[in-house]
Structures are given as structure tokens and as C-alpha cells.
């Protein structure tokens, strides 16, 4: 059942129930707390006494006295006077037997029914006929014997009933109408939220529907939560999609990057096995190719391992004081051999005094090798490779520099992102994770890395480590 239908049912039911409750409780409480005669009971009472007297034919004084005394016994507060049509009393239960003129009777009947609310007596005059003769029965009731909170006399006619019921219904309906108004506003807001949730499209390019609800109540808060949730879902979905794309790219690049050197290695190994080479120089160069490809594949596998380490967030450091100058010297010697015959100037700039710092040596070496490999792979055209080490009071700085094609400005902001490669179309040039690993290693050392590049002039990576 819809909320709106529920509310309508609730309103109709509660209105009916409260009316019934009002009727019953007022009668019930009236009976308990408001004892006495009600005005509307008196006329039927007088009429019933008159009827029983009229039935007596002929009307004898004894039987009249008996009837009136019995009625008085039953209603001790009521005085009954039986009189003829001249106002002369024939029998008075109070024993006073007064004579009334027309004026007396008219005064008694004046200002009814308000009269009984005052201190005066209430009088009911009923005509009776016996034989050819007319009589009157006068009932006198002290106002103290009447119901004090008498409201029923007001509702004795339909018209007066209307005057009571209409204001009553109106005053009853105000809370219902207010509740209805508030509910329909709440309902409208819920429907809006419902519709927005229904139409929430986590994929697609269409902008996320942002709901406007400035109120600070629970629904307003829910709307704000919806807005932020919709945006979060969108961005998380985009991230998942990006991750999925990266994963696919990684797999295709990896299979390509592993297959290409393997083919070359197989070819070279086959030439060496069959002895199908010209001289010792060719043999050496084939062996060097196999070695290079092996190193490349080894590096790829290392990077794969690093990715899974990054995923597990487990880059734990073993910080030991190491001589950084020595480490850089060792690496530089390795690269002299790698660059052998490539006509690249290797410029190693170390301070006169050795610099030592607390580092995780294997990790820091891997970071430096990644930077140097990149400088050779992407910046060989500049024929320059520079490594510089310096230190001041707060930090140790390591700089790797080349003068190759560099990184175009529009790519520079993303260069440390995982899987980011400037030339995404080209395979066989890495997986786009080297620099993200370097950044992770440096940051694990509480250091920072920054890059500046002017294509074909200078590309510099600066690592800053705290002393
Ligand atoms: P990859 O494994 O592809 O080399 P990296 O994270 O090491 O991944 O490098 C990301 C991208 O940054 C590379 O694809 C390359 O385009 C660019 N890059 C990195 N270093 C240099 C550099 N010294 N000169 C020019 N481009 C570079």
C-alpha cells in the first residue's frame, strides 16, 4: 500500500474514532460527574404522569393523590401540583395547595431554558384532560437538582446539533489537515529522492542528478547523503573502470614485453648453439644481447613483484646508515658498462666528502636504477646522463638528469601515476609503473621527488631525503 493511501486511511479512521470517543466519553463522564435531571427528560416525565392520570376515569381524588405521591416518591426533588384550568390547585405534593393566576404561570415559564442555569426553580406545565374538564400538571424542580454541566439541551434540535457539530468537526480537522499538509510535503520530497535513486546511472557521461534540499531535517540530510553518495559511486566506478583498463593494458604490454626479448634471445642462443657466427666479436655481441634481454626480463619480473607489493601496501623499510656516495659510485660503474659504445656522456657529480644517510639500500638502489634506466631508454638522444649527489643541513639530494626528448608539459602532472605512460600506443617500452615505484620508495623514506622537463633541453628528477 502506498504511503499516501496509508495516510488517508489513517486520517479518516482517526477522525471517526475521535468523534466516537468524544461522544462516548462526554456521555459517560456526564453520567458520573454530572448527576441530576436533564431538561429534555422533564417533559416526557410530566407527560407520562399526565397519561397515567388521564387513564383513570372517572378521576377520583384518592387515585390522583396516589399517582402524584408515587411519582414524588420516585422523584423526591420534584414538586407536583395538579390544578384546574383556573389555576386552583387540587393536589400539591408539598401540601401547600397554592392558587396561580395567569400572570404567575407566565412568570414561571419566562426565560426557559436558561432559567435553570440560575438559582431559580425550573417549571414544566403540562395540560391534561379528564372527561370534559381541562387540568394542568405543574412540575417544580429546584435548579440544584438539574444537571450542572448540561450541554444536551443545546443539541435537542437538528439545527442546534449542527451548530455544535460543525465547529467541532472544524476544530478536529485542523490537526488532521496540518498533518496532511506536512505529510504531502514529506511525501513529495521522498518521491523526488526515490526518482533520483531510480535514475542513478553509475556509468554513462550524463551528469549525476544533484538534488536541492536545503532543510536540515532527516530528509534534508538523507538528500545530502544521496548527493555525495552518487558522486562517490560515480568516481569509484570511474576508478574501477580505469583500473580495469590499466589491468588490460598491463597484461597486453607484459605479454608483448616478455615475448619480444624471448624471441631475440632464442634467435641468438640458436646461432651460438649451431656455431653459425662469423667471429669472436659476433659471438660476444650475441651473448651481450642475451644478457641485456635477460636483465630486462628480470627487471620486468621485479616490477611485477613491486606491483603486488604496492597492492598489499607492504613497503616495509630496513633503514641502515649507508654511504650514499659509495652506492652511487657503484651504480655509475655498472652504467658505464651498459652505455659502452653508446656515445653517451656519463656525468657523475659527487661532493668531496662522502655522504651517509639512513636508507634501505636495496630499495633506494632500485629507485635510482629505475630513473637511470628511464633516462637511457627515453633520453639517450641527448647523449647525456647526469647523476648528482649533494647535501645540506636538512636533506640529502640526488639528481638524475638527461637531455633527451623529455616529457611534454601536458603529461608532467601524471608522470608518477601508476600505469601512466606518455606514449600509450607504443609497446615494448615498459609498463608505466617504474616512476610510481620510485615515488613510493622515496615517500617511504619520508622524502619527496619532483620532476622538471624541457623537451630536448633537460629532464631532471630530484629526490630529497631527510637527513
Ligand atoms: P615505464 O616502465 O613505461 O618506463 P615509468 O613509470 O618509468 O614507466 O615512466 C612513465 C613514462 O614516463 C614513460 O612511459 C615515459 O614516457 C616517461 N618518462 C620517464 N622518464 C623519462 C625521461 N627521462 N625522459 C622522457 N620520458 C620519460
XYZ file of C-alpha atoms and ligand atoms in Angstrom:
494
model
C 0.000 0.000 0.000
C 1.335 3.454 -0.876
C 2.228 5.863 1.933
C -0.345 8.357 0.691
C -3.161 5.786 0.832
C -1.995 4.733 4.268
C -2.117 8.315 5.494
C -5.620 8.890 4.107
C -6.878 5.729 5.772
C -5.221 6.781 8.990
C -6.773 10.232 8.874
C -10.328 9.011 8.139
C -10.059 6.291 10.775
C -8.644 8.579 13.428
C -11.254 11.281 12.675
C -14.092 8.720 13.047
C -12.530 7.240 16.160
C -12.042 10.609 17.828
C -15.650 11.626 17.121
C -16.974 8.368 18.578
C -14.623 8.699 21.518
C -15.745 12.256 22.104
C -19.441 11.240 22.109
C -18.982 8.268 24.393
C -16.632 9.880 26.887
C -18.746 13.027 27.236
C -21.906 10.945 27.912
C -20.024 8.650 30.275
C -18.295 11.409 32.184
C -21.628 13.334 32.276
C -23.276 10.353 33.890
C -20.639 10.042 36.579
C -19.712 13.610 37.308
C -22.848 15.429 36.289
C -25.778 13.898 38.166
C -29.311 15.381 38.139
C -32.192 15.937 35.739
C -31.601 16.904 32.153
C -34.028 19.398 30.725
C -35.136 17.107 27.943
C -36.113 14.390 30.456
C -38.698 16.583 32.228
C -41.367 16.950 29.543
C -41.595 13.158 28.893
C -41.722 12.615 32.681
C -44.574 15.099 33.107
C -46.370 13.635 30.089
C -46.100 10.076 31.461
C -47.644 11.181 34.796
C -50.428 13.028 32.942
C -51.065 9.964 30.770
C -51.420 7.676 33.784
C -53.853 10.164 35.434
C -55.881 10.561 32.234
C -56.321 6.806 32.100
C -58.229 6.951 35.402
C -61.901 7.525 34.592
C -63.589 8.938 36.432
C -60.772 10.874 38.079
C -61.039 10.400 41.837
C -59.099 12.497 44.351
C -57.618 9.430 46.062
C -56.309 7.838 42.936
C -54.922 11.246 41.792
C -53.195 11.685 45.145
C -51.808 8.151 44.946
C -50.404 8.669 41.466
C -48.802 12.007 42.327
C -47.389 10.712 45.642
C -45.915 7.689 43.918
C -44.285 9.959 41.321
C -42.985 12.237 44.109
C -41.611 9.225 45.959
C -39.766 8.206 42.855
C -38.505 11.765 42.215
C -38.280 13.357 45.687
C -36.708 16.575 44.292
C -39.741 17.304 42.116
C -42.824 19.027 43.488
C -46.024 18.084 41.615
C -49.103 20.280 41.620
C -52.334 19.207 39.951
C -54.644 22.168 39.251
C -57.779 23.036 37.366
C -57.937 25.399 34.401
C -58.494 28.379 36.758
C -55.128 27.878 38.460
C -56.690 26.481 41.666
C -54.514 23.556 42.891
C -56.348 20.316 43.533
C -53.415 18.406 44.954
C -49.875 19.597 45.813
C -47.248 17.050 46.874
C -45.725 19.829 49.051
C -49.101 20.205 50.837
C -49.282 23.989 50.200
C -52.134 23.975 47.621
C -51.490 27.451 46.142
C -53.676 29.202 43.567
C -51.961 30.578 40.490
C -53.072 33.432 38.281
C -52.158 33.516 34.569
C -49.533 36.135 35.440
C -47.920 33.799 37.997
C -47.751 30.968 35.470
C -46.395 33.239 32.711
C -43.628 34.497 35.022
C -42.712 30.875 35.861
C -42.356 29.976 32.200
C -40.309 33.062 31.333
C -36.680 32.711 30.282
C -36.674 28.993 29.684
C -34.445 27.048 29.295
C -31.669 29.426 30.508
C -33.551 29.822 33.685
C -32.435 26.579 35.209
C -28.832 27.683 34.969
C -29.667 30.408 37.503
C -30.681 29.903 41.074
C -34.454 29.797 40.271
C -36.694 26.752 40.119
C -37.470 25.154 36.789
C -41.183 24.760 35.970
C -42.820 22.433 33.471
C -46.507 22.918 32.759
C -48.394 20.083 31.018
C -52.016 20.162 30.020
C -54.333 17.213 30.815
C -57.981 16.398 30.013
C -60.260 14.221 32.030
C -63.890 13.950 30.957
C -64.881 17.387 29.668
C -62.623 19.162 32.153
C -59.110 20.557 31.479
C -56.417 20.286 34.105
C -52.741 21.229 34.383
C -49.836 19.429 35.976
C -47.099 21.749 37.191
C -43.677 20.270 37.944
C -41.315 22.414 40.022
C -37.686 21.364 40.244
C -35.060 23.364 42.148
C -32.172 24.258 39.812
C -29.808 22.470 42.218
C -31.473 19.179 41.173
C -30.689 19.805 37.496
C -27.524 18.655 35.749
C -24.938 21.389 36.209
C -22.867 20.804 33.096
C -25.927 20.419 30.933
C -24.961 20.637 27.299
C -27.550 18.274 25.928
C -30.311 20.857 25.869
C -28.270 22.602 23.194
C -28.412 19.624 20.866
C -32.097 18.883 21.126
C -32.867 20.153 17.659
C -31.028 19.314 14.436
C -30.194 22.924 13.906
C -28.543 23.303 17.275
C -26.834 19.954 16.702
C -25.355 21.465 13.577
C -24.121 24.479 15.481
C -22.262 22.163 17.825
C -21.017 19.607 15.310
C -19.731 21.969 12.611
C -17.311 23.864 14.871
C -16.386 20.575 16.494
C -15.568 18.959 13.143
C -13.700 22.049 12.033
C -11.567 22.174 15.160
C -10.986 18.414 14.962
C -9.944 18.627 11.339
C -7.279 21.319 11.815
C -4.631 18.933 13.218
C -5.526 16.419 10.508
C -5.246 19.000 7.775
C -1.914 20.185 9.146
C -0.660 16.601 9.352
C -1.847 16.012 5.794
C -0.054 19.115 4.553
C 3.212 18.168 6.265
C 2.940 14.598 5.103
C 2.290 15.510 1.481
C 5.361 17.770 1.536
C 7.458 14.965 3.026
C 5.964 12.544 0.537
C 6.869 14.838 -2.345
C 10.480 15.026 -1.160
C 10.651 11.246 -0.707
C 9.286 10.736 -4.225
C 11.939 13.089 -5.611
C 14.639 11.147 -3.798
C 13.157 7.866 -4.935
C 13.090 9.008 -8.550
C 16.676 10.247 -8.383
C 17.825 6.945 -6.851
C 15.954 5.057 -9.529
C 17.566 7.054 -12.294
C 21.029 6.986 -10.786
C 23.279 5.969 -13.620
C 26.700 4.992 -12.387
C 28.157 4.563 -15.853
C 27.326 6.989 -18.651
C 28.510 10.513 -19.370
C 25.290 12.216 -18.278
C 25.896 14.336 -15.179
C 24.760 12.915 -11.835
C 21.374 14.385 -10.797
C 22.058 16.643 -7.829
C 19.054 17.143 -5.558
C 18.331 20.504 -3.958
C 17.005 20.247 -0.414
C 18.131 22.987 1.901
C 16.224 21.910 5.005
C 18.257 20.460 7.839
C 15.817 17.732 8.882
C 16.442 13.986 8.404
C 15.200 14.055 4.817
C 17.442 17.005 4.033
C 20.385 15.076 5.472
C 19.373 11.997 3.500
C 19.328 14.091 0.333
C 22.804 15.434 1.084
C 23.992 11.863 1.690
C 22.424 10.827 -1.603
C 24.231 13.653 -3.430
C 27.620 12.759 -2.002
C 26.955 9.027 -2.424
C 26.008 9.488 -6.101
C 29.207 11.434 -6.750
C 31.296 8.898 -4.814
C 29.782 5.968 -6.689
C 30.439 7.701 -9.999
C 34.061 8.438 -9.185
C 34.637 4.984 -7.710
C 33.110 3.395 -10.770
C 35.351 5.533 -12.966
C 38.309 4.429 -10.855
C 37.323 0.779 -11.206
C 36.975 1.230 -14.948
C 40.342 2.965 -15.108
C 41.817 0.144 -13.054
C 40.279 -2.426 -15.390
C 41.671 -0.600 -18.440
C 45.090 -0.400 -16.784
C 44.987 -4.072 -15.953
C 44.184 -4.989 -19.549
C 46.907 -2.650 -20.801
C 49.366 -4.104 -18.325
C 48.609 -7.652 -19.425
C 48.926 -6.890 -23.115
C 52.114 -4.854 -22.586
C 53.574 -7.509 -20.337
C 52.939 -10.345 -22.762
C 54.421 -8.268 -25.554
C 57.393 -7.152 -23.447
C 58.145 -10.717 -22.422
C 57.650 -12.255 -25.849
C 59.845 -9.775 -27.797
C 63.087 -10.298 -25.843
C 62.387 -14.027 -25.692
C 62.274 -14.226 -29.498
C 65.549 -12.297 -29.763
C 67.191 -14.450 -27.085
C 66.047 -17.663 -28.759
C 67.486 -16.445 -32.093
C 70.862 -15.507 -30.540
C 71.063 -18.726 -28.488
C 70.308 -20.754 -31.621
C 73.149 -19.000 -33.538
C 75.589 -19.668 -30.660
C 74.437 -23.334 -30.355
C 74.869 -24.036 -34.080
C 78.188 -22.072 -34.219
C 76.695 -20.011 -37.040
C 78.595 -16.777 -36.221
C 81.421 -15.080 -38.129
C 83.927 -14.426 -35.406
C 84.545 -13.928 -31.698
C 83.164 -10.333 -31.873
C 79.804 -11.528 -33.195
C 79.705 -14.231 -30.548
C 80.333 -11.620 -27.848
C 77.682 -9.279 -29.226
C 75.096 -12.134 -29.380
C 75.948 -13.050 -25.778
C 75.602 -9.378 -24.787
C 72.167 -9.220 -26.413
C 71.072 -12.313 -24.458
C 72.418 -10.738 -21.268
C 70.629 -7.433 -21.899
C 67.318 -9.142 -22.651
C 67.715 -11.325 -19.557
C 68.302 -8.213 -17.455
C 65.246 -6.545 -18.996
C 63.062 -9.552 -18.272
C 64.462 -9.724 -14.770
C 63.544 -6.078 -14.313
C 60.023 -6.676 -15.633
C 59.548 -9.518 -13.166
C 60.883 -7.288 -10.381
C 58.340 -4.647 -11.318
C 55.547 -7.224 -11.294
C 56.631 -8.131 -7.803
C 56.653 -4.454 -6.863
C 53.095 -4.043 -8.125
C 51.838 -6.836 -5.926
C 53.806 -5.337 -3.011
C 52.229 -1.956 -3.698
C 48.799 -3.646 -3.717
C 49.466 -5.311 -0.418
C 50.731 -1.959 0.878
C 53.730 -3.661 2.335
C 56.717 -1.480 1.529
C 58.493 -2.086 4.802
C 61.851 -0.384 5.160
C 65.021 -1.565 6.819
C 66.778 1.722 7.467
C 70.551 1.392 7.960
C 73.172 4.106 7.722
C 74.756 3.738 4.268
C 77.388 5.619 2.353
C 75.306 7.113 -0.460
C 78.390 8.350 -2.347
C 79.657 4.771 -2.467
C 76.313 3.408 -3.669
C 76.160 5.981 -6.481
C 79.754 5.239 -7.474
C 78.930 1.511 -7.678
C 75.823 2.141 -9.800
C 77.704 4.568 -12.063
C 80.317 1.882 -12.798
C 77.550 -0.546 -13.804
C 76.042 2.021 -16.166
C 79.400 2.799 -17.750
C 79.352 -0.834 -18.897
C 75.727 -0.627 -20.016
C 76.434 2.531 -22.036
C 79.575 1.035 -23.500
C 79.726 2.112 -27.133
C 76.558 4.247 -26.994
C 78.406 7.586 -27.123
C 76.575 8.879 -24.061
C 78.430 11.156 -21.638
C 78.011 9.930 -18.069
C 78.436 12.861 -15.705
C 78.744 11.789 -12.058
C 78.958 14.722 -9.636
C 79.749 13.706 -6.037
C 80.865 16.005 -3.201
C 84.444 15.702 -1.929
C 83.288 14.279 1.336
C 81.241 11.095 1.297
C 77.606 11.462 2.340
C 75.987 8.839 4.523
C 72.311 8.591 5.358
C 69.836 6.119 6.849
C 68.265 4.360 3.892
C 67.002 0.985 2.774
C 69.882 0.426 0.346
C 68.350 -2.225 -1.980
C 65.160 -0.179 -2.369
C 66.981 3.113 -2.919
C 69.268 1.424 -5.478
C 66.185 0.142 -7.292
C 64.713 3.659 -7.361
C 67.948 5.102 -8.792
C 68.240 2.334 -11.370
C 64.639 2.986 -12.484
C 65.455 6.678 -13.025
C 68.733 5.894 -14.823
C 67.082 3.215 -16.998
C 64.391 5.724 -17.988
C 66.992 8.390 -18.733
C 68.806 5.928 -21.032
C 65.665 4.471 -22.606
C 63.844 7.754 -23.265
C 66.665 10.337 -23.220
C 69.531 8.592 -24.987
C 69.179 11.016 -27.928
C 70.521 13.822 -25.708
C 73.761 11.813 -25.329
C 73.995 12.900 -21.706
C 73.320 11.172 -18.392
C 73.974 13.031 -15.151
C 73.925 11.836 -11.536
C 74.474 14.346 -8.768
C 74.615 13.967 -5.011
C 74.567 16.891 -2.577
C 73.577 17.568 0.984
C 72.627 20.481 3.201
C 71.668 20.589 6.865
C 68.170 19.203 6.435
C 68.310 16.980 3.409
C 70.286 14.808 1.034
C 69.564 15.461 -2.639
C 70.036 13.035 -5.507
C 69.509 14.262 -9.058
C 69.228 12.197 -12.248
C 69.347 14.201 -15.440
C 69.276 13.664 -19.206
C 68.990 15.935 -22.227
C 66.708 13.807 -24.382
C 63.226 14.271 -25.833
C 61.823 14.933 -22.323
C 58.233 14.837 -21.153
C 55.653 17.159 -22.777
C 54.134 19.643 -20.289
C 50.602 18.156 -20.534
C 51.914 14.794 -19.271
C 54.140 16.068 -16.485
C 51.402 16.179 -13.815
C 50.579 12.474 -14.311
C 54.026 11.050 -14.738
C 54.189 9.483 -11.257
C 50.784 7.796 -11.628
C 50.736 4.047 -11.810
C 50.494 2.658 -15.386
C 50.901 6.144 -16.838
C 52.938 6.252 -19.997
C 53.453 9.220 -22.289
C 53.202 7.172 -25.448
C 50.481 4.700 -24.580
C 50.334 3.237 -28.076
C 53.920 2.011 -28.074
C 54.610 -1.371 -26.568
C 57.973 -2.774 -25.625
C 58.935 0.329 -23.668
C 57.867 -0.556 -20.160
C 54.686 -0.903 -18.161
C 54.272 2.603 -16.780
C 54.996 1.599 -13.218
C 58.698 2.468 -12.795
C 58.188 6.072 -11.641
C 55.264 5.176 -9.346
C 57.584 2.663 -7.631
C 60.322 5.304 -7.331
C 57.833 7.699 -5.741
C 56.623 5.031 -3.304
C 60.184 4.191 -2.266
C 61.142 7.855 -1.762
C 57.990 8.612 0.197
C 58.514 5.527 2.354
C 61.826 7.207 3.296
C 59.800 10.353 4.272
C 61.358 12.071 1.268
C 59.939 13.705 -1.845
C 60.547 13.518 -5.554
C 59.916 16.131 -8.198
C 60.475 16.346 -11.889
C 61.045 19.156 -14.359
C 61.424 18.708 -18.055
C 62.096 20.933 -21.032
C 61.937 18.659 -24.061
C 65.294 18.269 -25.825
C 66.973 20.561 -23.277
C 66.894 18.934 -19.873
C 64.818 16.419 -17.914
C 65.614 16.325 -14.217
C 64.335 14.063 -11.413
C 65.212 15.364 -7.926
C 65.000 13.142 -4.881
C 65.088 14.854 -1.498
C 65.677 12.634 1.562
C 65.598 13.874 5.147
C 68.956 13.670 6.885
P 57.894 2.779 -17.985
O 58.007 1.416 -17.426
O 56.898 2.905 -19.102
O 59.176 3.421 -18.278
P 57.767 4.746 -15.932
O 56.794 4.938 -14.852
O 59.169 4.515 -15.549
O 57.200 3.614 -16.818
O 57.709 6.003 -16.855
C 56.476 6.530 -17.254
C 56.599 7.291 -18.538
O 57.346 8.484 -18.304
C 57.361 6.558 -19.582
O 56.467 5.781 -20.357
C 57.972 7.670 -20.397
O 57.079 8.073 -21.422
C 58.089 8.839 -19.431
N 59.478 9.051 -18.968
C 60.025 8.607 -17.811
N 61.278 9.036 -17.675
C 61.547 9.784 -18.775
C 62.676 10.511 -19.247
N 63.832 10.551 -18.557
N 62.570 11.162 -20.429
C 61.442 11.129 -21.133
N 60.321 10.469 -20.754
C 60.375 9.800 -19.585
